[in-house]
Amino acid sequence: MKVSGIKYLANQGIENIWKNKMMAFATFCVLLISLLLVGCSALFYINMNSMILGLGNQNEIAVYLYSNTPQERVAEINAQLVELENVDTVVYNSKDEAYQRMQNQISQGKEIFDYIDDHEFMPDGFSVTVINNDQIENTTEIINQIAEVEVAKSSPQVAQFLRELRRVVTIIAGAVIIALAVVSMIMISNTTKASVFARREEIQIMKYVGATNAFIRTPFFVEGFVTGFFAGAGAFLITWAVYRSVYNILLDQGTLMNAFGVASVIPFDDISLIVGAAYLLIGGFVGALGSVVSTRKHLNV
Amino acid sequence: MVELQNVSVTYSSGVDALNNVSLKINDGDFAFVVGSSGAGKSTMIKLLLKEIDATSGVVTVNGYNLNKLRKRKIPEFRRTLGFVFQDFRLIPSMTVYENIAFVLRVLDAPIKLIRKRVPYVISLVGLQSKTNSYPDELSGGEKQRVAIARALVNDPQLIIADEPTGNIDPELSYEIVELLKGINDQGTTILMVTHEHDLVRHFGGRIINITDGEIVYDEVVMGINDEILPEVELAQSMENAASVPYQTALGTEPNGSELPLIDDVIAAITGASQNDGGGAE
Ligand SMILES: Nc1ncnc2c1ncn2[C@@H]1O[C@H](COP(=O)(O)OP(=O)(O)OP(=O)(O)O)[C@@H](O)[C@H]1O
Ligand SMILES: [Mg+2]
């Protein structure tokens, strides 16, 4: 095939969008809506996941030393904790601080500190956060082996609950995304079928004058790809605008929302590239595929 | 060349559309296929275009054995023939120029050749002024002339026409057949299905009558020009004329002046080598 021939077919594809603007617009809208549905669900899931992980990171191991532990030993233990594999941060709480803090926390009703039950005086201690919340029980166990540690406590229920929550959210989100994708495929396929059906005569005539299937399909491919690409671009812009405003609203809620892990909501800039690329490519290829597959039935003449 | 050997077609509905038909059309022939509605004429055309397959028998067109032709080879085969249908079959979203050029694009012809050849065939059918019109903007006769231009743009060995005059008024029918005759004079084989007995009577030539899926008549007859005979007399006149040789029938064609288009065509074709069409585009 000559270069001029390929150029002709590509041009035909672009021209066809204009010549069949109503159908192209319908395909564009369906693709746009489908991409938005699936894309936003995916983004919602990613953020839920990130928030749950963020909540997990707030899950701390409270470490209390025997009250007779000498100060130099306290510093050593601090260093030892930092070295542990799964440990993220270690914060030292002196007796006084611990007491202050306890009072504050209780006034806010945090049950996580309930274990400070009938202690008369506050011991030295550490607040340890972990990298992987799923491993928090193991890490707690390891810390408990240290001789000077009277008790290291984490809330395995919280860890377990968050693990379970993530699993459920993943299953539900997966099911929703798959369902939306399937519904989208059906919508897209019906739209491209209708669009191609309107031009079945044209396809048949082309077959009669000896055009090969590939020759007839190439403009349909180009047409579908370009339409899908623009739908992807549209979906990206809408997602960007919506995401940013939602993100800003959440950010304004500040401290209250922090408790729900909103701090872990992913800023759009961090994912804009991959979201954009996914929208454009998926839009383009789904558009092209729908358009090309829909021609099949009419090529058999 | 077209050859049917003991060909039968039975549709899946059980209708026997063709019954053991044998037929040979040689290169350079002009043949009319006539017959009542439902006789099997279109079925025969569909066979020749490999739109359907014979239930039994052998179909050979332009050297391709259609029984054995693989699906992938169908486009290649179809490029060796041109077709003209009653319903024109022009691509509505393309201009006259693009409709005709499409055939050459399919062949991956060089742009330079397309730019020369397309205006030339447009001038053959006298539609220079409609080059950039869309099919919807043309009359039936004009559409059919575009279809004819498209059929001959790649210089096919054979043009198959299924009622090319079916959708246009009788006067224009003569022009269309004149046009096809002119093309035939250049050596292209033409097979034309028609309902219009007046046309057949006027032009004469080889006449194949299909009735109930069988060939009941296949003779070369002399044209009787403008005389309009009642239906009953047609068969009679056909039989009377049956012995007149093909050449004589063509030779006695006296009405060229009344039907000016044929002269244009011949002039255009013979003058083609020097002035390759020029005109629009
Ligand atoms: N696709 C089909 N399926 C089943 N039967 C068909 C099909 N096409 C045609 N037939 C039948 O085959 C027979 C021959 O039809 P065909 O179209 O060849 O007739 P025709 O001679 O072209 O008639 P007309 O002059 O009306 O166009 C008819 O009885 C018709 O009903
Ligand atoms: Mg018919």
Coordinates of C-alpha atoms in Angstrom, one line a residue, chain A residues 1-2 4-5 8 12 16 19-20 201-202 204-213 215-216 300-301, chain B residues 49 51 71 75-76 78-79 83 85 89-91 93-94 98 102-103 105-106 108-111 134 150:
Chain A
M1 CA 0.0 0.0 0.0
K2 CA 1.3 3.4 -1.0
S4 CA -0.9 8.2 -0.5
G5 CA -3.3 5.3 0.0
Y8 CA -6.3 8.7 2.0
Q12 CA -11.4 9.3 5.2
N16 CA -16.3 10.5 8.3
K19 CA -19.9 13.6 7.7
N20 CA -21.6 11.5 10.4
E201 CA -25.0 0.3 2.4
E202 CA -21.8 2.2 1.9
Q204 CA -21.6 -3.1 0.9
I205 CA -21.0 -0.9 -2.1
M206 CA -17.3 -0.8 -1.2
K207 CA -17.2 -4.5 -1.1
Y208 CA -18.9 -4.7 -4.5
V209 CA -16.2 -2.5 -6.1
G210 CA -13.6 -4.9 -4.8
A211 CA -12.4 -3.2 -1.6
T212 CA -10.8 -5.6 0.9
N213 CA -12.1 -5.7 4.5
F215 CA -9.4 -1.2 3.3
I216 CA -12.9 -0.6 4.5
N300 CA -20.0 -10.4 4.3
V301 CA -21.3 -9.6 0.9
Chain B
L49 CA -20.8 -11.2 -8.5
E51 CA -22.9 -12.6 -3.8
K71 CA -13.4 -15.5 0.4
P75 CA -12.2 -8.4 -3.8
E76 CA -9.5 -9.2 -6.3
R78 CA -14.6 -8.1 -8.3
R79 CA -12.0 -5.6 -9.5
F83 CA -21.6 -3.4 -12.1
F85 CA -27.7 -1.7 -10.6
R89 CA -25.6 2.0 -5.3
L90 CA -23.6 5.2 -5.1
I91 CA -22.0 6.1 -1.7
S93 CA -21.5 10.6 1.5
M94 CA -19.1 10.9 -1.4
E98 CA -15.0 10.5 -5.1
F102 CA -12.9 5.1 -4.9
V103 CA -12.7 2.2 -7.4
R105 CA -8.2 4.0 -4.7
V106 CA -9.1 0.4 -3.9
D108 CA -4.1 1.6 -4.9
A109 CA -3.7 3.5 -8.1
P110 CA -1.3 6.4 -8.2
I111 CA -2.9 9.8 -7.5
Y134 CA -23.4 14.5 -4.1
R150 CA -17.7 4.0 -12.0

